mmCIF file of C-alpha atoms in Angstrom:
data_model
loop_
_atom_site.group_PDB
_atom_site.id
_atom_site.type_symbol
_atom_site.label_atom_id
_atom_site.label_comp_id
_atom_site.label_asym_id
_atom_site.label_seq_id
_atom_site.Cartn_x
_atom_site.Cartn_y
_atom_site.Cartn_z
ATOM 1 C CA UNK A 68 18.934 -139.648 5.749
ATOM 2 C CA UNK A 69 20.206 -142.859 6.894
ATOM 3 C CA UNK A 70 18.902 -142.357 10.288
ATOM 4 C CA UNK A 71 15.207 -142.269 8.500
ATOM 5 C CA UNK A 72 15.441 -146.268 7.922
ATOM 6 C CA UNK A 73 15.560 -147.256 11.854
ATOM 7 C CA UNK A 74 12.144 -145.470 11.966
ATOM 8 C CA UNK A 75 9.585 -147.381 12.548
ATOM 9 C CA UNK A 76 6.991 -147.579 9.548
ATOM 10 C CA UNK A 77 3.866 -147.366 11.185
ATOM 11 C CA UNK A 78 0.442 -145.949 9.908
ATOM 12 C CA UNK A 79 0.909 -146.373 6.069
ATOM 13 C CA UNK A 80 0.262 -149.766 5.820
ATOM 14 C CA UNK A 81 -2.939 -150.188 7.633
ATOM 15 C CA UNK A 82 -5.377 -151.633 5.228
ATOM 16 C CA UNK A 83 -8.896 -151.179 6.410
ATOM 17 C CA UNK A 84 -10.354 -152.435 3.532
ATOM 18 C CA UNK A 85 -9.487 -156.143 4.288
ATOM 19 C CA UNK A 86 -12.739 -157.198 4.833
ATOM 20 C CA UNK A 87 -14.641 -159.605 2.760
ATOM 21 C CA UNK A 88 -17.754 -159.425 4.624
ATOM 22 C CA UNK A 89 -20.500 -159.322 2.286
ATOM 23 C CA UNK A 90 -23.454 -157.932 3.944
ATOM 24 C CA UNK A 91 -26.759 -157.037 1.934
ATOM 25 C CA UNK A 92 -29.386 -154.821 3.114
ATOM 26 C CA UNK A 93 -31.938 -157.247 4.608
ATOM 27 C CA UNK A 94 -34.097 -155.063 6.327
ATOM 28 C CA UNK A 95 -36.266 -152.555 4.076
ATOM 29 C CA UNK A 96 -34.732 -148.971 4.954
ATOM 30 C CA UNK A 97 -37.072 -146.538 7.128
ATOM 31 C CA UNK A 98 -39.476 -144.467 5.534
ATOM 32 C CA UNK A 99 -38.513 -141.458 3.583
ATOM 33 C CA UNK A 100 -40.619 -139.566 5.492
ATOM 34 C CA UNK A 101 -37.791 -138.873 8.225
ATOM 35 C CA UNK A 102 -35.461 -138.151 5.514
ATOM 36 C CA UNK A 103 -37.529 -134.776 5.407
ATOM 37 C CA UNK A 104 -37.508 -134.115 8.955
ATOM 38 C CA UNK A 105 -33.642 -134.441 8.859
ATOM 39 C CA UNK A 106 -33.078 -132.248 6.314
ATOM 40 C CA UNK A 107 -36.016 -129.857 6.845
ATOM 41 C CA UNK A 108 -37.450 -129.989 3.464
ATOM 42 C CA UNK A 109 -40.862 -131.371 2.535
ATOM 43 C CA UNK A 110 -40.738 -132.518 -1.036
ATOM 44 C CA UNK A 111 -43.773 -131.348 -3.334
ATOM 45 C CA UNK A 112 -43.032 -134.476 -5.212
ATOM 46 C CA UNK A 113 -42.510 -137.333 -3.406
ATOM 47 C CA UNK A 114 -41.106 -139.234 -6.499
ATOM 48 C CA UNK A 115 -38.068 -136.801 -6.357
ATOM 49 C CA UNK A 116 -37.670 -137.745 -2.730
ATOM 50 C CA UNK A 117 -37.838 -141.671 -3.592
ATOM 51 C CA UNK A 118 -35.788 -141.203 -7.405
ATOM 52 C CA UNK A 119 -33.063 -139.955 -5.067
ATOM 53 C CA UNK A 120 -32.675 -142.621 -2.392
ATOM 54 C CA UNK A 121 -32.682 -145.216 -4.883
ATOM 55 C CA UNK A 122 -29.582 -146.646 -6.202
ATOM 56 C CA UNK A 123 -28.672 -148.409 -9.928
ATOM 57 C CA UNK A 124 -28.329 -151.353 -8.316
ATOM 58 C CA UNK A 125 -31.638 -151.792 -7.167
ATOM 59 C CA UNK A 126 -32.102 -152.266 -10.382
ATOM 60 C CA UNK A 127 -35.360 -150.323 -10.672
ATOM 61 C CA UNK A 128 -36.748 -148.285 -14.166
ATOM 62 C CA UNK A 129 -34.917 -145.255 -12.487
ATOM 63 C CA UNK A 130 -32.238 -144.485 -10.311
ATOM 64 C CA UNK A 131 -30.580 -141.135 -8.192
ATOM 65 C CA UNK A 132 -27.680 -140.739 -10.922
ATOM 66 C CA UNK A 133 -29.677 -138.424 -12.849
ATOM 67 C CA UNK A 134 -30.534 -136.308 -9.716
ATOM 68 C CA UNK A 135 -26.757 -137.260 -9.087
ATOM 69 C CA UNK A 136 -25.410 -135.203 -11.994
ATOM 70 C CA UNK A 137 -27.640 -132.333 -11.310
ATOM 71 C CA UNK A 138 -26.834 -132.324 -7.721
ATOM 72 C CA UNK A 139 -22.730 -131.876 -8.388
ATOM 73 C CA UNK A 140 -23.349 -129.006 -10.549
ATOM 74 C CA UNK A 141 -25.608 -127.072 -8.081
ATOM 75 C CA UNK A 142 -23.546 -127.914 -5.171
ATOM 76 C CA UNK A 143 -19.790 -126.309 -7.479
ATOM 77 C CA UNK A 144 -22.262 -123.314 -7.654
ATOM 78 C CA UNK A 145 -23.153 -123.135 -4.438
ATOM 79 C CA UNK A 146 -19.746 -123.126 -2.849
ATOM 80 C CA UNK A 147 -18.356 -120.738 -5.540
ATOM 81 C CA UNK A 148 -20.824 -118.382 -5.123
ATOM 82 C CA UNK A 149 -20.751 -118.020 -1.061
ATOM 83 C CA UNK A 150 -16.745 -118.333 -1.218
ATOM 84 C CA UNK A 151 -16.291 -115.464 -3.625
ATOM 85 C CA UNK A 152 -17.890 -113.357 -1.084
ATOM 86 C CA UNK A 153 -16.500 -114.680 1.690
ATOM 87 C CA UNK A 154 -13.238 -114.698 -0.154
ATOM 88 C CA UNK A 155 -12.887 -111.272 -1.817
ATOM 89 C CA UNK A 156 -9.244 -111.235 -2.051
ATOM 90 C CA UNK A 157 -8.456 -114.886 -2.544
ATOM 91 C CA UNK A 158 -7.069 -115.979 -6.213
ATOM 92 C CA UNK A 159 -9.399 -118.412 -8.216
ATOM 93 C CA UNK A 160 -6.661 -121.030 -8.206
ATOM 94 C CA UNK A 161 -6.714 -120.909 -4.079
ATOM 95 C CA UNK A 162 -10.450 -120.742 -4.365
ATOM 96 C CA UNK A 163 -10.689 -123.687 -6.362
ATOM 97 C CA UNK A 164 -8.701 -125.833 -3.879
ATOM 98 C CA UNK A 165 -10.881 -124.902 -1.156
ATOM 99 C CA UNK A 166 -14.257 -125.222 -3.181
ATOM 100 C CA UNK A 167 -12.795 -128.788 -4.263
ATOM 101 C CA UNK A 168 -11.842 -129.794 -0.579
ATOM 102 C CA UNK A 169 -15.687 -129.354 0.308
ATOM 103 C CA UNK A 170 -17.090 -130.742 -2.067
ATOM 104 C CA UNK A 171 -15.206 -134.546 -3.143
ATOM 105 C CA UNK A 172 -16.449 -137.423 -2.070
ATOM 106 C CA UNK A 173 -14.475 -137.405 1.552
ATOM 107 C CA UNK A 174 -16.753 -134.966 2.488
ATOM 108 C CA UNK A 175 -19.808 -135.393 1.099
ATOM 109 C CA UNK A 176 -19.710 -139.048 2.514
ATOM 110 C CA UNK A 177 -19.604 -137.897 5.787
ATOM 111 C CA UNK A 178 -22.365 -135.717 5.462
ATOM 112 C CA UNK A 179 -24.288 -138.731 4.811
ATOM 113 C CA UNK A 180 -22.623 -140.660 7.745
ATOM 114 C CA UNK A 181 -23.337 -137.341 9.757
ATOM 115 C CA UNK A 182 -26.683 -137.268 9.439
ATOM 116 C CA UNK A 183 -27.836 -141.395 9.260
ATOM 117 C CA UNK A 184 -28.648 -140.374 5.418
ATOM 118 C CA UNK A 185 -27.682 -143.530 4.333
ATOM 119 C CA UNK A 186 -29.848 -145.529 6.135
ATOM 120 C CA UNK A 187 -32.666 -144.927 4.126
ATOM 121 C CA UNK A 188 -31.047 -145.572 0.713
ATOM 122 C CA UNK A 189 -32.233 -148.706 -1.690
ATOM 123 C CA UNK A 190 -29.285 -150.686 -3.261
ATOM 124 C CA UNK A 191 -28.410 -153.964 -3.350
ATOM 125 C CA UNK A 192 -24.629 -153.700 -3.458
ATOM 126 C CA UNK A 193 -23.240 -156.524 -1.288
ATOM 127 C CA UNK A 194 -20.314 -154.486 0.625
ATOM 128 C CA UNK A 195 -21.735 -151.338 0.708
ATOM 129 C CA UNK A 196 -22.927 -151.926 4.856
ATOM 130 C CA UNK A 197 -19.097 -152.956 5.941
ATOM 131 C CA UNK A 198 -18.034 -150.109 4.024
ATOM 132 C CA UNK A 199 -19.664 -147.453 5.843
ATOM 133 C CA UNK A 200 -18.906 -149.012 8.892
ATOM 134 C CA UNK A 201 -15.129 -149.013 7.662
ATOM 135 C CA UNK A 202 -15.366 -145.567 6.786
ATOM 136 C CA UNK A 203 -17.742 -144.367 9.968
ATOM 137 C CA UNK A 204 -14.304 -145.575 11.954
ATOM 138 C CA UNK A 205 -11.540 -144.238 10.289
ATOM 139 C CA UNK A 206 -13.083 -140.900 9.511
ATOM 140 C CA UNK A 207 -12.616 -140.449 13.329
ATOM 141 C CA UNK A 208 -8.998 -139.808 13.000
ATOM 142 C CA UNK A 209 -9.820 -136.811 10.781
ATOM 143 C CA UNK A 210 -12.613 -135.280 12.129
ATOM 144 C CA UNK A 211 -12.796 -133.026 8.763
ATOM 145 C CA UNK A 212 -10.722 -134.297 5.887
ATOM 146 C CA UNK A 213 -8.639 -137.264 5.171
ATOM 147 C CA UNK A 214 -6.636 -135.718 2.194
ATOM 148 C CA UNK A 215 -6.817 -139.207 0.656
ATOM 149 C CA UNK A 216 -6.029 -141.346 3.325
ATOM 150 C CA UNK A 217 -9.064 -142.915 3.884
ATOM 151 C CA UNK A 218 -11.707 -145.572 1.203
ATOM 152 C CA UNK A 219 -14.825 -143.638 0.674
ATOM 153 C CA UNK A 220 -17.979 -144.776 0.097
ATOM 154 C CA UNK A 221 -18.803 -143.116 -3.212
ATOM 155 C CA UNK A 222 -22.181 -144.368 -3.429
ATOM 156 C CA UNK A 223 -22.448 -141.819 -0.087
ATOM 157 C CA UNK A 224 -21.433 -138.812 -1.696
ATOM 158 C CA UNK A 225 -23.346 -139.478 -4.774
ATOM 159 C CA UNK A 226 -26.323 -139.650 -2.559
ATOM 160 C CA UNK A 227 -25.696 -136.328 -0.863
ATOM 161 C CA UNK A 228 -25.749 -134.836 -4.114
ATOM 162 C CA UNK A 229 -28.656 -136.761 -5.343
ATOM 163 C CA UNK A 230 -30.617 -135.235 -2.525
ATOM 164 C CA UNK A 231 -29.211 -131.633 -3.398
ATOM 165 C CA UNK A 232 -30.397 -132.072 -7.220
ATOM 166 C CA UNK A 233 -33.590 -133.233 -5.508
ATOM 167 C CA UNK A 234 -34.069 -130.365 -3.867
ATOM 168 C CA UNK A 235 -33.034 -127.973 -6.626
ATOM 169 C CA UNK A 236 -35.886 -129.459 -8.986
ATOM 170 C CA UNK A 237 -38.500 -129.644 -6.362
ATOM 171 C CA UNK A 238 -38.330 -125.596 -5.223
ATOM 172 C CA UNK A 239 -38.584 -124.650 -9.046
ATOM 173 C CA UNK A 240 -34.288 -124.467 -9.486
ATOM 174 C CA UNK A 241 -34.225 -122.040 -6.438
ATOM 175 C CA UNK A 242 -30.353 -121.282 -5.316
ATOM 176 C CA UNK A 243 -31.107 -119.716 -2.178
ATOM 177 C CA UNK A 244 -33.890 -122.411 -1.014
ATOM 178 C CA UNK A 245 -30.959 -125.353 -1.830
ATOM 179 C CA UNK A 246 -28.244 -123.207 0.256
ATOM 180 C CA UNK A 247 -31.061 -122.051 3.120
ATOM 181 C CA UNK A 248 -31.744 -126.110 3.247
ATOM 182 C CA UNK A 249 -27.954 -127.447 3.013
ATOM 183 C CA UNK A 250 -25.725 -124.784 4.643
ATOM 184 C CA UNK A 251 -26.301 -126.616 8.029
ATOM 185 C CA UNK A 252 -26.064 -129.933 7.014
ATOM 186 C CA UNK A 253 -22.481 -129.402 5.117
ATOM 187 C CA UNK A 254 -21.170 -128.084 8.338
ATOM 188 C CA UNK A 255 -18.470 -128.340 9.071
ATOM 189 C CA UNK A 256 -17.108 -126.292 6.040
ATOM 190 C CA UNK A 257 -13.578 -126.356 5.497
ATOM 191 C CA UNK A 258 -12.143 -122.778 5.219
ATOM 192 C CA UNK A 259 -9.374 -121.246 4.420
ATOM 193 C CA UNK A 260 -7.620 -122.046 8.128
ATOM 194 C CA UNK A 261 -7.989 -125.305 8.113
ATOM 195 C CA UNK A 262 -7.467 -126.493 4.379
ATOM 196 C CA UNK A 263 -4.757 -128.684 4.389
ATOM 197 C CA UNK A 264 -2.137 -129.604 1.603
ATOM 198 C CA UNK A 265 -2.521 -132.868 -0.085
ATOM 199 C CA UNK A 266 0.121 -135.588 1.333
ATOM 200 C CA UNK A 267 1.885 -135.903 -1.707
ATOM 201 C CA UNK A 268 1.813 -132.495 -2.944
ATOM 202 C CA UNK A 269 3.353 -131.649 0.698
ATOM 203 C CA UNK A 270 5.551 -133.825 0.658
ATOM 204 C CA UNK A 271 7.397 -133.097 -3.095
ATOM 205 C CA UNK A 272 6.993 -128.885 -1.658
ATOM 206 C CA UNK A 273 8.957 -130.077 1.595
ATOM 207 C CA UNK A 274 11.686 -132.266 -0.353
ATOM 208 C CA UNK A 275 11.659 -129.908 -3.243
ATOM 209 C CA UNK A 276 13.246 -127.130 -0.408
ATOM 210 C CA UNK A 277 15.696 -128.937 0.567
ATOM 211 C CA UNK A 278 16.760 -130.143 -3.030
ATOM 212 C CA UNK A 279 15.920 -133.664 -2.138
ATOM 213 C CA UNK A 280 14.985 -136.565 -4.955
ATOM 214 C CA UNK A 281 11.596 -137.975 -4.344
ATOM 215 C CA UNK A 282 10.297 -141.702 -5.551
ATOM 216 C CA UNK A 283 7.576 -143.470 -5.672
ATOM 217 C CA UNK A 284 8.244 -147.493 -5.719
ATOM 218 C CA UNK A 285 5.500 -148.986 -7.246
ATOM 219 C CA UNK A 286 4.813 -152.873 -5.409
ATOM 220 C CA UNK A 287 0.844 -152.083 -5.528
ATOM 221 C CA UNK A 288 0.595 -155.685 -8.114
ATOM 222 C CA UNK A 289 2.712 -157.379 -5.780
ATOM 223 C CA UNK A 290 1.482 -156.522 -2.195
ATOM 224 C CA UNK A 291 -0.841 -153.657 -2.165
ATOM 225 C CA UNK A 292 2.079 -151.090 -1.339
ATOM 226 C CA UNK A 293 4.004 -147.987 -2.300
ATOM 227 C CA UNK A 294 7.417 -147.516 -1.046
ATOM 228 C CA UNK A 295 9.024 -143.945 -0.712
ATOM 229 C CA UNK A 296 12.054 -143.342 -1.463
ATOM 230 C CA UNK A 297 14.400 -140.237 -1.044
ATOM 231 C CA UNK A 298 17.432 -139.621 -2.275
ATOM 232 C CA UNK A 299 17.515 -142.887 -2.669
ATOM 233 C CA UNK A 300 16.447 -143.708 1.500
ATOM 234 C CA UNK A 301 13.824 -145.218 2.051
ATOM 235 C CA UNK A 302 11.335 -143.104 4.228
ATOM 236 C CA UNK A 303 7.721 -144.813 4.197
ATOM 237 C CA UNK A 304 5.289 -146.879 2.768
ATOM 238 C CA UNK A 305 1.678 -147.443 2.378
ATOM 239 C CA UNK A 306 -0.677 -149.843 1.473
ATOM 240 C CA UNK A 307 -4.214 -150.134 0.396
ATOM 241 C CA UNK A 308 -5.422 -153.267 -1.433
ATOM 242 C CA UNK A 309 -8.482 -151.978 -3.899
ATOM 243 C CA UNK A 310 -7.149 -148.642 -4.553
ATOM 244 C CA UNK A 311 -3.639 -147.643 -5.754
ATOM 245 C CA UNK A 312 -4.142 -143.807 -5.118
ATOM 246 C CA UNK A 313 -4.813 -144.245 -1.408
ATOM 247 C CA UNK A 314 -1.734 -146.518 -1.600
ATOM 248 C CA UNK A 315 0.161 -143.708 -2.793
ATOM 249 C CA UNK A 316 -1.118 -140.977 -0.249
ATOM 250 C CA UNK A 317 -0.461 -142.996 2.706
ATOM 251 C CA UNK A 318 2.706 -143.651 1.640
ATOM 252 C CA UNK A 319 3.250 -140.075 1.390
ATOM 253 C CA UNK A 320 1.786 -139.311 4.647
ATOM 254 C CA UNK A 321 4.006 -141.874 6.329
ATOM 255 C CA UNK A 322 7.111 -140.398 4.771
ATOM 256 C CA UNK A 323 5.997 -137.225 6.056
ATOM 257 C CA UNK A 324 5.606 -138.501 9.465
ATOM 258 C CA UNK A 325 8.915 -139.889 9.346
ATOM 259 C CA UNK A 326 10.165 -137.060 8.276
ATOM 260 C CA UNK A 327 8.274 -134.571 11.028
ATOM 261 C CA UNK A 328 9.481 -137.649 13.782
ATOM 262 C CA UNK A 329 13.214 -137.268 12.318
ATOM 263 C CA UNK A 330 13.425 -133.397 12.788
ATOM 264 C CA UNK A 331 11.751 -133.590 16.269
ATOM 265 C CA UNK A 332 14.534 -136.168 17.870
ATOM 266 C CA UNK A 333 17.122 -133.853 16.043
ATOM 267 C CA UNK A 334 15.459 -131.114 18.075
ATOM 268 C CA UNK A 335 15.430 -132.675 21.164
#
């Protein structure tokens, strides 16, 4: 364990979210009129179309959080339905994992990213633009999930399922029109193969084998960070200055990397 202190802490503490850039949206956003080209859907009621590109903060008589709420619950139904079949043997507590992994926020966002959705949404939320830019980088590094790792835009996600819940009330509360539309556009679906296991769940399995002592120093109020410590060692550390969860995952993914860069020198 010892030997896991000369490592060289790298990756955890790379705060992306340093930025105090606050840029408005001061162009009006294209018409929604592409928005049905991209998704190919024409709305029989335009209002739907416009209720769910417009955000609270606009500050308009209505808003897509409505659409929002309905959206989430079609979507949950959507994936549970098409993974049960797909799925026949899998348990429900494996098939909620995977339904969850494709449908949080990490992955909805980059639907939106994915597909220039969120260039036609009103808001008038100051750090929204640098945010998606943030995110539009560091999303490359997972090209399908960060587990955590990464700041999401959740004003993204909540406008892929404001479009969804669009959708569901426009075709009369059609299923199969809302899957027919959407299957395409949530691509790529995470599966079975390539779900991954949370950092910090992975990393108490891995330490919980070997009958090693996991901790989590909390420093978040003092400098953003999360120290790991086991048995006692310290192993990694992560930082992230507006969210304390993401904190703790990279932390957890740095210890893990630490851990994976330990074992490999051992091996050679």
């Amino acid at each position: 364990m010892v030997a896991l202190q000369e490592l060289c802490v790298s990756g955890g503490t790379n705060d992306s979210s340093e930025s105090t850039h606050k840029v408005e949206q001061t162009t009006p956003p294209p018409s929604l009129d592409e928005v049905e080209a991209i998704i190919g859907y024409e709305f029989k009621s335009k209002r739907l179309l416009e209720e769910a590109f417009t955000h609270a903060s606009l500050g308009e008589s209505f808003s897509n959080e409505r659409l929002e709420y309905v959206g989430d619950s079609v979507l949950n139904l959507l994936f549970t339905k098409q993974q049960y079949f797909e799925y026949p043997d899998l348990s429900p507590g494996v098939l909620t994992r995977l339904r969850a992994a494709n449908v949080d926020s990490d992955k909805l966002a980059r639907v939106a990213v994915k597909h220039d959705l969120h260039r036609f949404l009103r808001h008038k939320k100051p750090l929204l633009e640098e945010q998606i830019r943030q995110f539009s980088e560091e999303i490359r590094r997972y090209p399908l999930h960060s587990n955590g790792l990464v700041e999401v835009p959740k004003a993204l996600a909540d406008l892929v399922e404001s479009i969804i819940g669009a959708v569901f009330i426009d075709c009369n509360s059609s299923i199969e029109i809302v899957w027919k539309v959407f299957k395409d556009l949530l691509e790529p679906v995470i599966r079975l193969e390539t779900l991954k296991i949370h950092p910090v769940t992975q990393l108490y399995e891995m330490c919980q084998k070997r009958n090693l002592k996991v901790q989590f120093v909390d420093l978040w109020k003092e400098n953003t960070t999360f120290d790991v410590l086991v048995d006692d060692q310290f192993v990694g550390r992560g930082s992230c200055r507006d969210k304390k969860e993401i904190a703790i995952n990279r932390a957890a993914r740095n210890a893990l990397d630490n851990f994976f860069k330990l074992s490999h020198e051992k091996d050679v």
